[in-house]
Each structure stands twice: as C-alpha cells, then as structure tokens.
Amino acid sequence: VAARHFVVLSNRSPCSVVEEGSRLRLGSAVGGLASALRPLAQSDQVTWIAAANSRAERRAAIQGLDGNVHFVAVDEQLYRGYYDEISNSTLWFVHHGMYDRVSGRPFDAGWLRSWDSYRAVNRLFAKAVARSAPAGSVVLVQDYHLCLAGAFLRADRPDLRICHFSHTPFASPAELEVLPTSVTREMLESMSCYDLCGFHCSQWEEAFRASCESFIGQSPKTFVAPLGPDPVSLEAQASSSACQAYGQALEQLVGGKRLIVRVDRLEPAKNHIRGFRAFDELLQGEERWRGQIVFVALAVPSRQSSPEYVSYRAEVERVVAEVNERWGTAEWTPIVFNVGDSPDRSLAALQRYDVLMVNPIRDGLNLVAMEGPLLNRNHGVLLLSRTAGAWATMGNGALAVHPFDVFGTRMALARALDMSRRERAARAAMARHGARLSSVRSWLDAHLRQLGIAHGPQIRPSEVERPTDEPSAHLDLEAAIRR
Ligand code: G6P
C-alpha cells in the first residue's frame, strides 16, 4: 500500500497560537507529547486536529489558520468535564494506579455528567475527522483523552485506518474495577474499535490486553513502540548560547560539589517527595556528604486548575523547606528547587549531573530518563524506577529504584555517588545506547508495519524547533545562586 494522508488527533495542539491583532499564527511547541510528535506537524501529508483551549485557539477554530493544524471548538463547560474531571482527575489517576480507594473522587451524578462531556468531546473530534479526512487516511489518535473517538470514527468512516496510542501507563483489571462497570466497558469497547492500540512498553500493553479480556472478552490488535527523543535536535538546543549560559550559572552554584538533578513536571506520579526524603536520609546517615552535594530539582508546573496538583505542589515545597532547614547552612542550600518552564535550563542541568533521579510511581515512558544520558557530559548515573516505561530500553545502564522504597532509594543514591569512574562510564554508554533505540521515525514506522503500509510521511526530526526560554526563567537560577 502506498503513502497516503495522515491525521493526528490530540487534546493539546503541537504549537501554541499567537494573536497578532486580527491575525493568528502558530507559535512554539507546547507540552512534552506535542514536542515529541511535532516533526509530524511539519509534513504536508499530515493534518493535526486538537481541542481549542485558549482564547486564541478558540478564535483559530472559527477563523482557521494557515498550515495543517486545526482546532475543534469546545464549549468551556464541556471542556472542563472532558479535560479536568475525566481525563485528568479520573483516567490519569486510574491508569497510574493512583486512584485513592478511600477518599477518591465519588462517581456520582455530577461525575456522570462529566463522562457525558467526555463522550461529547470525543464525538466532536470524530466529526472533525469525518468531515475532512481524505478517503483511506490513517488516523493517529493520542492518549487517554480520546479513547471514545474510536467507536465514532469506525461508525462514521469505515474507510479510515484508525490507531490509538497511550502515552501513559494502562490500568490493570483490578485497577479499572474502581470505575463504574458501564464506563469501563464503554471505554474498552470503543478502544477495540481501533485497528491498532499502541503502548510505550509491554508492561502497559499487557495490562490493556488483560483489562480487555477481563471486561469485554476480547482485545484489539496491539503493539509496542517507545517514542524516544531526537538526539540531533536535542544536541542542537543544548549547544545554544542560552543553554550554555545556564550551564555556567549552574557551575557556579555547584562549585566543587557533587550534583544530583531531577527534571519533571510537577505532578503526583513523579514522586518528588520520596526522592527528597531519600536525600534527607542520605544526609542523616552519612555525615561526609553534608555540604558536599547539591540537589537541583527543576519542576515544570502542570495542571494548576486541578486541586490534587495544587496540594501536591504545596506538600513538595513543604518537604524541600524542611530538608533545607534541617541541613542547610549560610553557604549551602541542599535542595535548589526551581519551578518554571525553561527547556534551556533543564538541558543545561542534564548535561552536567553526576546523578539523575527519575523515580516516578509509574510513567508511560519518561523522556527525561532518555534525554539525560544522551546529553550528559559527566558519565552521570541514571537512577530509574522499573515502573517507568523507559526502563525497558534504559534499564541496562541505570540503577533501579523502587518508587516507594525511600531507604532503597537512599542506598541507590549512595551507590551512584560512590561509583568508580569506570563503572559510571560503562553505564553511561549503555544508557546512551538505550536512548538511541527509538525515535519519532521508528515510532511511526511501527504503526505502519502493523497496518501493512509501506511508506509514511516524510519527516525531518532534526529540524524540530524547541521553545526557547522567557528571560524571567534565566533569573530564577541566578536568584537560586544568590540564596
Ligand atoms: C503527560 C503525559 C502525556 C499527556 C500529557 C498531557 O506528558 O505523559 O501522556 O498527553 O501529559 O498533558 P497536559 O498538560 O496537556 O494535560
């Protein structure tokens, strides 16, 4: 089968929309998923459809935009039910195994109205595809926001080849049991309308298959394809002058000390608190490290409208303050915790770490675990949860951490800090190798192979633009140095 048209569907658009008076244009990339997939948006064989979620995007949904990104207009109240209530506060937690069985959100009448909104938005996406996709197009639907689009697409446009890809973990049958059974069945039945369902690693693929078997007695075709970073564009941005300026500022901050780094979105699955507790225990148990290590934690704010995220952030900040209070001195701040969205600052920290802590409770993949080893110039050691999808390709070079085991994480930190240069170098080389095994190209090719399609769209990942920093983000790190 020859090349054809591709349609990508995701909640968030790959680029922001900038208003310039009455004119609208596409701006820089936003969000991790969108950045990783952005090379696709640059192909003229691809149309991208996203939900309008800002004033500018709502205008773009009505006016249209030059280029191949289109927006679905979604009423604000509908969007809240679909995005805040169902996607973020329910499905996200259930798939990460983090639904709180004692005081988790009740699935009451209000919640069921949100489920109706979720279904309605999925219907809007499917309608937008049905109206515009050329015959025989391949439709690539992204993530837990759009599980129900499968059934609508199958009914409206049987000529399309439709694929779903989960960038998160997938819940096991026991974890899915907490949802009302009719809802679980609707979700899985709709997902089985896709020709293909993809996952970053076999752990999530198996959980999905088991859940399908258990609730609906059948499972669609599935496949595994991690979506790794693009080393060429990563290196290009890391060698920018902005990034180097951060590198110098970081060097001053660290002085001759050892450097632990973490870079994550500020969200509960990332497990910041247990990571800081492990560091606290290390300082408690091994006096020789006091004053000799800096833990730079760069946190990207996320979903600030969600009460769970707001209280998580407050708790993380409280623990940072407590550890700094306990061990800090006039000359030494043990944890330098920075909240902000600065890709350049993050890349500078990844180039320089001695130890990179990636200890999520659960993660679909975890790009930082792959970007770190690609960029690091210091034979830094990667500490990684086995429950991150990236473990499948990065595990060889990494030291494993159990996300709930604070003492074990402390011991892994100590081991990494004491590791011989030779072992560090060997592990770093293995991790680099692991990080190079997948890319947006291999990810897309895996879809096409499964569908029996010979050629996909032309993409040039090395030309990907990444967002650059706001000047204010630069000042944050300088302020941290002064502290
Ligand atoms: C994380 C997840 C993705 C998801 C994205 C949505 O990056 O790994 O699977 O699509 O969050 O984030 P947003 O900020 O758009 O809710």
mmCIF file of C-alpha atoms in Angstrom, residues 14 24 29 58 63 128 144 183 187 222 346 348 352 371 376 390 399 422 438 450 457:
data_model
loop_
_atom_site.group_PDB
_atom_site.id
_atom_site.type_symbol
_atom_site.label_atom_id
_atom_site.label_comp_id
_atom_site.label_asym_id
_atom_site.label_seq_id
_atom_site.Cartn_x
_atom_site.Cartn_y
_atom_site.Cartn_z
ATOM 1 C CA PRO A 14 1.617 20.752 18.819
ATOM 2 C CA LEU A 24 -3.354 34.478 14.130
ATOM 3 C CA ALA A 29 5.800 23.905 20.675
ATOM 4 C CA ARG A 58 -10.993 29.248 20.030
ATOM 5 C CA GLN A 63 -11.302 31.613 11.639
ATOM 6 C CA ALA A 128 -13.999 16.866 12.557
ATOM 7 C CA TYR A 144 -6.454 8.795 27.276
ATOM 8 C CA VAL A 183 -17.967 3.217 31.895
ATOM 9 C CA MET A 187 -14.082 2.760 27.145
ATOM 10 C CA THR A 222 -1.830 -4.120 19.975
ATOM 11 C CA SER A 346 16.663 21.731 32.025
ATOM 12 C CA ALA A 348 21.930 22.502 30.940
ATOM 13 C CA ARG A 352 26.038 18.350 33.998
ATOM 14 C CA GLU A 371 17.313 12.799 27.241
ATOM 15 C CA ASN A 376 25.217 14.228 29.881
ATOM 16 C CA ALA A 390 11.653 3.809 29.686
ATOM 17 C CA LEU A 399 20.426 1.744 38.791
ATOM 18 C CA ARG A 422 34.989 3.159 35.083
ATOM 19 C CA SER A 438 13.779 4.711 19.382
ATOM 20 C CA GLN A 450 1.310 -3.171 11.799
ATOM 21 C CA PRO A 457 5.000 10.837 5.595
#
